[in-house]
Amino acid sequence: MANIDITLNVNGKDHRVAVRSTEMLLEVLRDRLGYVGTNKVCAQGICGACTVIVDGKSTTSCLALAAQFDGARIITVEGLEHDGKLDPLQEAFMKHGAVQCGYCTPGFLMSARAFLNDNPHPTRTEIIDALRGNICRCTGYKKIIDAVEDVAARSAR
Amino acid sequence: MSSIDDGEKFALGTEGEQRPWQDAYRALVQSFEAGSGRRYVGHSVPRNDVLYKVRGKAKYAANIALPDMLHGRFVRSTYPYARIKRVDVSKASALPGVRCVLTAADIPDDRLKVGSLVKDTPILAKDLVRHVGEPVVAIAADTLEIAHAAAALVEIDYEPITPVLTPEEALKEDAPRLHPNGNLIANLSNAVGDVDAALARADVVLEDTYTNEPIEHSYLEPQGGISFIDPDGVLTLLVCTQYPHFHHKQLADVTGLPLEKIRVIQTVIGGAFGGKIDVTIECASCLMTLKTRRPVKMLLENEEVFSATTKRHTMKIRHRLGAMKDGRIVALDMDILADGGAYSSYSLIVAGRCVVHAALPYDIANVRARIRTTFTNNMTAGAMRSFGIVKLAFATESQINKLADELGMSPIEVRRINAVETGTKTVTGQILHAVGFKKTLDAIEPIYEERKKALAAGPKKPGVLRGLGLASLGYGIGYSGVRNPSTARIELTEDGIVIANCGTPDIGPGSDTALAQIVGEEAGVNIGRIRVVSGDSTKTDDSGPTSASRTTYFSGNAAMLAGRDFRRQFSDLLAKKLDVTPENIRIDNDQVIVNNKPMRFEDACATLGSDVKQIMAYGVFNPDSELDFVTFKGNPYPTYTYATQLAEIEVDIDTGKIEVPRFWAAHDAGRIVNPMGAEGQIEGGVVMGLGMALWEKICRSDGYIQNPGMRDYLLPGAKDAPTEITTIFIDNEDETGPFGAKGVAEASLIPVPAAVAAALHDAAGIRLNAMPMEAETVVKKLAARKGNKP
């Protein structure tokens, strides 16, 4: 099977990579490019742990064929911080106790970031709806929703 | 890449990465410090691994790669019960890139079987497979793709045998014997008083049978680990586990290596809930490393997690409750039949816990409890949050709610009349202390009354029935009836890092943070300088597993004692160095005060120089918890937690769908070390309990799991969780716990299904005795109640 040459811009950095046609974006990010902050869980597009932002849209990278993303701008959890300053969502997750085992955390952060970029002033109900594609088994969601709501409220001021 | 650095378990990274984090974390915790009173214990300090976790830097097993690493994979049984006629690995072995193909034939018979309590589980199946998904062959290859390809080339001929799929079948006289000693894993019973006589004279006798379905723990991180031989020749295993020291000893048995030549380190773990306490990849991975002398990484896939790791036990609980008209419960009779699956795992512990907890949290004079757990050819049942007690509570608490309705009493009043208190003698003869159960009832009562009025007066939604239900629990902390000590050892570095070595690993709830808070409180140092090293068989002592809500209480006590010892040793040493009397030295608020003159802790450490190495502070906590498993007399647990929870639900009449908009949880967990962390435990446990009550089930057919993956297994999401969960920690202190703490994690889930069942009855007049209480069943019952056939 022929490899397909693509360019992925990950967290502002261009990567040339030859991918197999069957290779998923998650595998390329983790295994080829070393962005292991994005976790693999269900590989069925259900749990949202592998969520990254592709051209502004939250995407479950476990079901996305890498070859489709030539030229795409991708943000992973490693790309949330800038110049040593954390994203307000990262700060809020720490402050509100929204992290326990942490395996779902990168996926939640990326879903929430993509959502808040589109809708900076959501209602709590809208936040819950936006996070419906991410599974957390530890927290019961309350503190995650609280954290996202806190960021939304602060950006509203 | 240094292998030991990569083996560093610490969530916050290697020594080199540590310093900037220490500064950032110290700044973070400063905003949480109180001006007076206790500085850390009782405060919502952020977790000490949180910076790494939000930045995507945590070293989960999947994220660790070593040079020259092989990728491992199991070939698993495709039959629930079969004789293995032939295993041919020649084609797989010949595939380029395959470095090791391991079968049972490669392992000496006396080293083949492993297990948590009973060594009955083959590392790789020999002659027989007893469940679908049992590992038969292990392969290590240069890439995962090659390992997969090689797995497809393994030829196994099976001769299927009719499987035993229920405990009832397993107990039949002519049932095939699944293990040499027969089909019973556990057969335990206990009786106090005269149950039959008490039932005969009771005003009310309620009898019913309660059932549940198997549950997958559904931790997000699949089991995984990496084994390698370090530069000193030590076989090292990095693995996500609840009990690294167990694997350490077991690997010595399996490999024949001395203990000092084996090291097991817990990696940062992505959830466990009882599901990472048994053997999965550990032995096969290490044996393949010994054969190839290369690192081997094995990671399960989500489908394997669902189809080939332990599940929650299914139980059929026949329950009889006898009471007098005034609400006094005079007799409880419980007979449990449980499906233990193919191997014994933690079935004995689950059974023992059920017998001991039969009456809790009630003081009942006549109690009889029996449990029989059998082998079957289903996937092995093991430990899962509450060790069986959630099923017991579903039965007992549902019975008590029925009793309240029958007698026209408040469910709170019935519980209050029968509640255990400080001084109550349990069925094992233990005298209880620090019991806060009634206070949890007191906390829930006004909310219950207020919501009852609100629901009665509130606007009715068309097509929606609303109801309230409550349930309670009493739960023993720690191993059941055997001693399980924990230790802590504290060292100091010249630049002022306090290293607390604690055996029990943090499996997600934040126990490393709680331990740092306890050490910081006791030693007087800022927790930003405390590095908790846990779950490392070389650096820490075997302090038991992180399970049974035991870490805060057991390791917390040990950490407190070690912190005290640290303070004394530090003062003595500094006194000698400065030639003052030790009484004139205090450590407080991260300062060392010498003759009333404060100095920075770092400066005091610098003054000591290399003498800091003389400090070897130690704490051990080994409470007297022993039980005779024949007479069931003794003190099975050093302390107990209590709770009462209230659910408010809405039932859609047309679809049967149940929503839980509000939930209240009042807990006596002793003094709370970290309120934010403890709340997180309660909230997570409540939602996990709702999953079990309403949606989750592993569907089985002929020994095969039909829904092996998250796509077909209904896990609660953000939209399913209550919009309001209110946690109430009642004011109680257990003087035997560290700063009065007991434990939190498991209790949170135990009353949930019974509370929901009671709310369903309140809303719709329906009683369901089987979990999950699915919408389909609710609709059918609603139709039947109206006299219509659905």
Short mmCIF file of N, CA and C in Angstrom, two decimals, chain B residues 103-228:
data_model
loop_
_atom_site.label_atom_id
_atom_site.label_comp_id
_atom_site.label_asym_id
_atom_site.label_seq_id
_atom_site.Cartn_x
_atom_site.Cartn_y
_atom_site.Cartn_z
N THR B 103 4.04 -19.86 25.06
CA THR B 103 2.85 -20.66 25.36
C THR B 103 3.04 -21.27 26.75
N ALA B 104 2.00 -21.94 27.23
CA ALA B 104 2.07 -22.56 28.55
C ALA B 104 3.21 -23.57 28.62
N ALA B 105 3.56 -24.15 27.47
CA ALA B 105 4.63 -25.15 27.45
C ALA B 105 5.98 -24.55 27.83
N ASP B 106 6.09 -23.22 27.69
CA ASP B 106 7.36 -22.55 28.03
C ASP B 106 7.47 -22.23 29.51
N ILE B 107 6.42 -22.46 30.27
CA ILE B 107 6.42 -22.09 31.69
C ILE B 107 6.32 -23.37 32.52
N PRO B 108 7.24 -23.55 33.48
CA PRO B 108 7.16 -24.75 34.31
C PRO B 108 5.80 -24.84 35.01
N ASP B 109 5.27 -26.05 35.13
CA ASP B 109 3.93 -26.24 35.70
C ASP B 109 3.77 -25.58 37.06
N ASP B 110 4.83 -25.68 37.90
CA ASP B 110 4.68 -25.15 39.26
C ASP B 110 4.76 -23.62 39.29
N ARG B 111 4.98 -23.00 38.14
CA ARG B 111 5.00 -21.54 38.10
C ARG B 111 3.91 -20.98 37.19
N LEU B 112 3.09 -21.86 36.67
CA LEU B 112 2.13 -21.44 35.64
C LEU B 112 0.96 -20.66 36.21
N LYS B 113 0.56 -21.02 37.43
CA LYS B 113 -0.69 -20.44 37.93
C LYS B 113 -0.43 -19.30 38.91
N VAL B 114 -1.22 -18.25 38.73
CA VAL B 114 -1.08 -17.05 39.56
C VAL B 114 -2.47 -16.63 40.05
N GLY B 115 -2.49 -15.64 40.89
CA GLY B 115 -3.79 -15.14 41.34
C GLY B 115 -3.66 -14.30 42.59
N SER B 116 -4.65 -13.43 42.81
CA SER B 116 -4.59 -12.49 43.91
C SER B 116 -4.71 -13.18 45.26
N LEU B 117 -5.66 -14.10 45.40
CA LEU B 117 -5.85 -14.78 46.68
C LEU B 117 -5.53 -16.26 46.57
N VAL B 118 -5.95 -16.86 45.45
CA VAL B 118 -5.73 -18.27 45.20
C VAL B 118 -5.01 -18.37 43.86
N LYS B 119 -3.95 -19.16 43.83
CA LYS B 119 -3.23 -19.28 42.56
C LYS B 119 -3.92 -20.32 41.67
N ASP B 120 -4.96 -19.88 40.99
CA ASP B 120 -5.71 -20.81 40.14
C ASP B 120 -5.80 -20.35 38.69
N THR B 121 -5.14 -19.23 38.37
CA THR B 121 -5.31 -18.65 37.04
C THR B 121 -4.03 -18.83 36.23
N PRO B 122 -4.06 -19.64 35.17
CA PRO B 122 -2.83 -19.82 34.39
C PRO B 122 -2.41 -18.52 33.70
N ILE B 123 -1.11 -18.26 33.68
CA ILE B 123 -0.62 -17.10 32.94
C ILE B 123 -1.02 -17.26 31.48
N LEU B 124 -0.86 -18.46 30.97
CA LEU B 124 -1.37 -18.82 29.64
C LEU B 124 -2.05 -20.18 29.78
N ALA B 125 -3.20 -20.33 29.14
CA ALA B 125 -4.01 -21.54 29.35
C ALA B 125 -3.25 -22.78 28.91
N LYS B 126 -3.41 -23.82 29.71
CA LYS B 126 -2.81 -25.10 29.37
C LYS B 126 -3.92 -26.16 29.38
N ASP B 127 -4.03 -26.94 28.37
CA ASP B 127 -5.00 -28.04 28.25
C ASP B 127 -6.47 -27.58 28.19
N LEU B 128 -6.83 -26.61 29.02
CA LEU B 128 -8.23 -26.18 29.09
C LEU B 128 -8.32 -24.66 28.98
N VAL B 129 -9.37 -24.18 28.33
CA VAL B 129 -9.72 -22.77 28.50
C VAL B 129 -11.05 -22.72 29.24
N ARG B 130 -11.18 -21.74 30.15
CA ARG B 130 -12.37 -21.70 30.99
C ARG B 130 -13.25 -20.47 30.73
N HIS B 131 -12.79 -19.56 29.90
CA HIS B 131 -13.68 -18.46 29.52
C HIS B 131 -13.22 -17.87 28.19
N VAL B 132 -14.16 -17.25 27.51
CA VAL B 132 -13.82 -16.55 26.28
C VAL B 132 -12.86 -15.42 26.63
N GLY B 133 -11.80 -15.30 25.87
CA GLY B 133 -10.85 -14.22 26.11
C GLY B 133 -9.69 -14.64 26.99
N GLU B 134 -9.65 -15.89 27.45
CA GLU B 134 -8.53 -16.32 28.27
C GLU B 134 -7.25 -16.35 27.41
N PRO B 135 -6.15 -15.79 27.92
CA PRO B 135 -4.92 -15.79 27.13
C PRO B 135 -4.37 -17.21 26.93
N VAL B 136 -4.03 -17.52 25.69
CA VAL B 136 -3.47 -18.85 25.39
C VAL B 136 -2.02 -18.72 24.91
N VAL B 137 -1.78 -17.68 24.12
CA VAL B 137 -0.43 -17.46 23.57
C VAL B 137 -0.10 -15.97 23.75
N ALA B 138 1.17 -15.68 24.05
CA ALA B 138 1.61 -14.28 24.07
C ALA B 138 2.70 -14.10 23.04
N ILE B 139 2.65 -12.97 22.35
CA ILE B 139 3.60 -12.72 21.26
C ILE B 139 4.26 -11.36 21.49
N ALA B 140 5.55 -11.30 21.24
CA ALA B 140 6.23 -10.00 21.25
C ALA B 140 6.94 -9.82 19.91
N ALA B 141 6.73 -8.66 19.30
CA ALA B 141 7.30 -8.42 17.97
C ALA B 141 7.81 -6.99 17.87
N ASP B 142 8.53 -6.72 16.79
CA ASP B 142 9.14 -5.40 16.62
C ASP B 142 8.10 -4.28 16.57
N THR B 143 6.95 -4.58 15.96
CA THR B 143 5.88 -3.58 15.91
C THR B 143 4.57 -4.24 16.33
N LEU B 144 3.62 -3.40 16.70
CA LEU B 144 2.31 -3.93 17.07
C LEU B 144 1.64 -4.59 15.87
N GLU B 145 1.87 -4.03 14.68
CA GLU B 145 1.28 -4.61 13.46
C GLU B 145 1.78 -6.04 13.25
N ILE B 146 3.09 -6.24 13.45
CA ILE B 146 3.64 -7.59 13.28
C ILE B 146 3.06 -8.52 14.35
N ALA B 147 2.93 -8.01 15.58
CA ALA B 147 2.36 -8.84 16.65
C ALA B 147 0.94 -9.26 16.30
N HIS B 148 0.17 -8.33 15.74
CA HIS B 148 -1.20 -8.66 15.31
C HIS B 148 -1.18 -9.72 14.21
N ALA B 149 -0.29 -9.51 13.24
CA ALA B 149 -0.21 -10.44 12.11
C ALA B 149 0.19 -11.83 12.61
N ALA B 150 1.13 -11.86 13.54
CA ALA B 150 1.58 -13.15 14.08
C ALA B 150 0.45 -13.83 14.86
N ALA B 151 -0.32 -13.03 15.59
CA ALA B 151 -1.43 -13.60 16.35
C ALA B 151 -2.40 -14.31 15.42
N ALA B 152 -2.59 -13.73 14.23
CA ALA B 152 -3.51 -14.34 13.28
C ALA B 152 -2.98 -15.66 12.71
N LEU B 153 -1.67 -15.87 12.84
CA LEU B 153 -1.06 -17.10 12.30
C LEU B 153 -1.00 -18.23 13.32
N VAL B 154 -1.34 -17.93 14.56
CA VAL B 154 -1.33 -18.99 15.59
C VAL B 154 -2.50 -19.93 15.33
N GLU B 155 -2.22 -21.21 15.37
CA GLU B 155 -3.30 -22.18 15.15
C GLU B 155 -3.59 -22.90 16.45
N ILE B 156 -4.83 -22.80 16.89
CA ILE B 156 -5.24 -23.51 18.11
C ILE B 156 -6.45 -24.37 17.77
N ASP B 157 -6.34 -25.67 18.06
CA ASP B 157 -7.50 -26.55 17.88
C ASP B 157 -8.16 -26.75 19.23
N TYR B 158 -9.43 -26.46 19.28
CA TYR B 158 -10.19 -26.64 20.51
C TYR B 158 -11.18 -27.79 20.37
N GLU B 159 -11.48 -28.45 21.48
CA GLU B 159 -12.61 -29.39 21.52
C GLU B 159 -13.61 -28.79 22.51
N PRO B 160 -14.63 -28.12 21.99
CA PRO B 160 -15.55 -27.40 22.88
C PRO B 160 -16.24 -28.34 23.87
N ILE B 161 -16.46 -27.83 25.07
CA ILE B 161 -17.22 -28.55 26.10
C ILE B 161 -18.42 -27.66 26.41
N THR B 162 -19.55 -28.28 26.75
CA THR B 162 -20.73 -27.48 27.09
C THR B 162 -20.41 -26.62 28.30
N PRO B 163 -20.50 -25.30 28.18
CA PRO B 163 -20.11 -24.44 29.30
C PRO B 163 -21.15 -24.41 30.42
N VAL B 164 -20.67 -24.09 31.61
CA VAL B 164 -21.54 -23.87 32.76
C VAL B 164 -21.72 -22.36 32.88
N LEU B 165 -22.95 -21.89 32.76
CA LEU B 165 -23.13 -20.44 32.60
C LEU B 165 -23.89 -19.77 33.74
N THR B 166 -24.41 -20.54 34.69
CA THR B 166 -25.07 -19.92 35.84
C THR B 166 -24.62 -20.63 37.12
N PRO B 167 -24.69 -19.95 38.25
CA PRO B 167 -24.36 -20.61 39.52
C PRO B 167 -25.28 -21.79 39.80
N GLU B 168 -26.55 -21.67 39.38
CA GLU B 168 -27.49 -22.78 39.61
C GLU B 168 -26.99 -24.04 38.90
N GLU B 169 -26.56 -23.87 37.64
CA GLU B 169 -26.02 -25.03 36.90
C GLU B 169 -24.76 -25.55 37.58
N ALA B 170 -23.94 -24.62 38.04
CA ALA B 170 -22.66 -25.02 38.64
C ALA B 170 -22.86 -25.85 39.90
N LEU B 171 -23.98 -25.63 40.60
CA LEU B 171 -24.21 -26.34 41.86
C LEU B 171 -24.89 -27.70 41.67
N LYS B 172 -25.32 -28.00 40.46
CA LYS B 172 -25.98 -29.29 40.21
C LYS B 172 -24.99 -30.43 40.45
N GLU B 173 -25.55 -31.52 40.96
CA GLU B 173 -24.74 -32.70 41.27
C GLU B 173 -23.90 -33.15 40.07
N ASP B 174 -24.53 -33.15 38.90
CA ASP B 174 -23.85 -33.69 37.72
C ASP B 174 -23.14 -32.62 36.90
N ALA B 175 -22.98 -31.43 37.48
CA ALA B 175 -22.29 -30.38 36.74
C ALA B 175 -20.82 -30.74 36.56
N PRO B 176 -20.24 -30.35 35.41
CA PRO B 176 -18.81 -30.59 35.26
C PRO B 176 -18.03 -29.81 36.32
N ARG B 177 -16.95 -30.41 36.81
CA ARG B 177 -16.12 -29.70 37.80
C ARG B 177 -15.17 -28.78 37.06
N LEU B 178 -15.36 -27.48 37.25
CA LEU B 178 -14.57 -26.51 36.50
C LEU B 178 -13.17 -26.36 37.07
N HIS B 179 -13.00 -26.68 38.36
CA HIS B 179 -11.69 -26.65 38.99
C HIS B 179 -11.56 -27.91 39.86
N PRO B 180 -10.32 -28.31 40.15
CA PRO B 180 -10.11 -29.58 40.86
C PRO B 180 -10.91 -29.70 42.17
N ASN B 181 -11.08 -28.60 42.90
CA ASN B 181 -11.79 -28.69 44.17
C ASN B 181 -13.29 -28.46 44.05
N GLY B 182 -13.81 -28.52 42.83
CA GLY B 182 -15.24 -28.35 42.65
C GLY B 182 -15.60 -26.94 42.22
N ASN B 183 -16.88 -26.66 42.25
CA ASN B 183 -17.36 -25.41 41.64
C ASN B 183 -17.64 -24.29 42.63
N LEU B 184 -17.45 -24.56 43.93
CA LEU B 184 -17.70 -23.50 44.90
C LEU B 184 -16.41 -22.72 45.17
N ILE B 185 -16.46 -21.42 44.96
CA ILE B 185 -15.31 -20.59 45.34
C ILE B 185 -15.45 -20.19 46.80
N ALA B 186 -16.67 -19.84 47.16
CA ALA B 186 -16.93 -19.41 48.54
C ALA B 186 -18.24 -20.00 49.00
N ASN B 187 -18.26 -20.40 50.25
CA ASN B 187 -19.49 -20.89 50.87
C ASN B 187 -19.41 -20.46 52.32
N LEU B 188 -19.88 -19.27 52.60
CA LEU B 188 -19.71 -18.68 53.92
C LEU B 188 -21.06 -18.37 54.52
N SER B 189 -21.16 -18.53 55.84
CA SER B 189 -22.41 -18.16 56.49
C SER B 189 -22.16 -17.78 57.93
N ASN B 190 -23.09 -17.03 58.44
CA ASN B 190 -23.02 -16.58 59.83
C ASN B 190 -24.44 -16.39 60.33
N ALA B 191 -24.65 -16.69 61.59
CA ALA B 191 -25.97 -16.45 62.17
C ALA B 191 -25.81 -15.97 63.60
N VAL B 192 -26.61 -14.99 63.96
CA VAL B 192 -26.71 -14.61 65.38
C VAL B 192 -28.18 -14.58 65.75
N GLY B 193 -28.48 -14.93 66.99
CA GLY B 193 -29.85 -14.97 67.48
C GLY B 193 -30.62 -16.13 66.88
N ASP B 194 -31.93 -16.02 66.88
CA ASP B 194 -32.80 -17.07 66.34
C ASP B 194 -33.70 -16.45 65.27
N VAL B 195 -33.24 -16.52 64.05
CA VAL B 195 -33.92 -15.83 62.96
C VAL B 195 -35.31 -16.39 62.72
N ASP B 196 -35.42 -17.72 62.73
CA ASP B 196 -36.73 -18.32 62.43
C ASP B 196 -37.78 -17.93 63.47
N ALA B 197 -37.40 -17.99 64.74
CA ALA B 197 -38.34 -17.61 65.80
C ALA B 197 -38.72 -16.14 65.68
N ALA B 198 -37.74 -15.30 65.39
CA ALA B 198 -38.01 -13.87 65.29
C ALA B 198 -38.93 -13.58 64.11
N LEU B 199 -38.71 -14.26 62.99
CA LEU B 199 -39.58 -14.07 61.83
C LEU B 199 -41.00 -14.53 62.15
N ALA B 200 -41.10 -15.63 62.92
CA ALA B 200 -42.41 -16.18 63.26
C ALA B 200 -43.22 -15.20 64.11
N ARG B 201 -42.53 -14.45 64.97
CA ARG B 201 -43.32 -13.55 65.83
C ARG B 201 -43.34 -12.11 65.31
N ALA B 202 -42.72 -11.86 64.16
CA ALA B 202 -42.70 -10.50 63.61
C ALA B 202 -44.09 -10.10 63.13
N ASP B 203 -44.42 -8.81 63.26
CA ASP B 203 -45.72 -8.32 62.76
C ASP B 203 -45.72 -8.27 61.23
N VAL B 204 -44.59 -7.95 60.68
CA VAL B 204 -44.48 -7.84 59.22
C VAL B 204 -43.28 -8.67 58.76
N VAL B 205 -43.48 -9.48 57.74
CA VAL B 205 -42.33 -10.17 57.13
C VAL B 205 -42.34 -9.84 55.63
N LEU B 206 -41.24 -9.31 55.16
CA LEU B 206 -41.12 -8.96 53.74
C LEU B 206 -40.12 -9.91 53.11
N GLU B 207 -40.49 -10.47 51.98
CA GLU B 207 -39.59 -11.40 51.31
C GLU B 207 -39.50 -11.04 49.84
N ASP B 208 -38.30 -11.00 49.34
CA ASP B 208 -38.13 -10.70 47.91
C ASP B 208 -36.76 -11.16 47.44
N THR B 209 -36.59 -11.15 46.12
CA THR B 209 -35.31 -11.54 45.54
C THR B 209 -34.79 -10.39 44.69
N TYR B 210 -33.50 -10.09 44.84
CA TYR B 210 -32.90 -8.94 44.16
C TYR B 210 -31.75 -9.41 43.27
N THR B 211 -31.68 -8.84 42.09
CA THR B 211 -30.64 -9.28 41.15
C THR B 211 -29.96 -8.08 40.49
N ASN B 212 -28.82 -8.36 39.87
CA ASN B 212 -28.10 -7.32 39.12
C ASN B 212 -27.43 -7.95 37.92
N GLU B 213 -26.88 -7.12 37.06
CA GLU B 213 -26.16 -7.58 35.87
C GLU B 213 -24.67 -7.29 36.04
N PRO B 214 -23.84 -7.99 35.28
CA PRO B 214 -22.40 -7.68 35.37
C PRO B 214 -22.10 -6.27 34.88
N ILE B 215 -21.11 -5.67 35.49
CA ILE B 215 -20.73 -4.29 35.18
C ILE B 215 -19.25 -4.28 34.83
N GLU B 216 -18.90 -3.48 33.86
CA GLU B 216 -17.48 -3.25 33.57
C GLU B 216 -17.04 -1.98 34.30
N HIS B 217 -15.85 -2.05 34.92
CA HIS B 217 -15.35 -0.89 35.67
C HIS B 217 -15.29 0.36 34.78
N SER B 218 -14.90 0.13 33.53
CA SER B 218 -14.86 1.23 32.55
C SER B 218 -13.94 2.38 32.94
N TYR B 219 -12.84 2.06 33.66
CA TYR B 219 -11.75 3.03 33.76
C TYR B 219 -11.36 3.36 32.33
N LEU B 220 -10.96 4.60 32.08
CA LEU B 220 -10.67 4.94 30.69
C LEU B 220 -9.35 4.35 30.19
N GLU B 221 -8.36 4.29 31.06
CA GLU B 221 -7.06 3.79 30.61
C GLU B 221 -7.08 2.26 30.57
N PRO B 222 -6.79 1.68 29.41
CA PRO B 222 -6.72 0.22 29.37
C PRO B 222 -5.52 -0.29 30.16
N GLN B 223 -5.58 -1.55 30.62
CA GLN B 223 -4.43 -2.11 31.32
C GLN B 223 -3.22 -2.08 30.41
N GLY B 224 -2.08 -1.72 30.99
CA GLY B 224 -0.88 -1.72 30.18
C GLY B 224 0.37 -1.61 31.02
N GLY B 225 1.48 -1.98 30.43
CA GLY B 225 2.74 -1.88 31.13
C GLY B 225 3.91 -2.14 30.23
N ILE B 226 5.08 -1.86 30.75
CA ILE B 226 6.33 -2.08 30.02
C ILE B 226 7.29 -2.79 30.95
N SER B 227 7.84 -3.90 30.50
CA SER B 227 8.85 -4.59 31.29
C SER B 227 10.20 -4.45 30.62
N PHE B 228 11.25 -4.35 31.41
CA PHE B 228 12.60 -4.26 30.84
C PHE B 228 13.60 -4.67 31.90
#
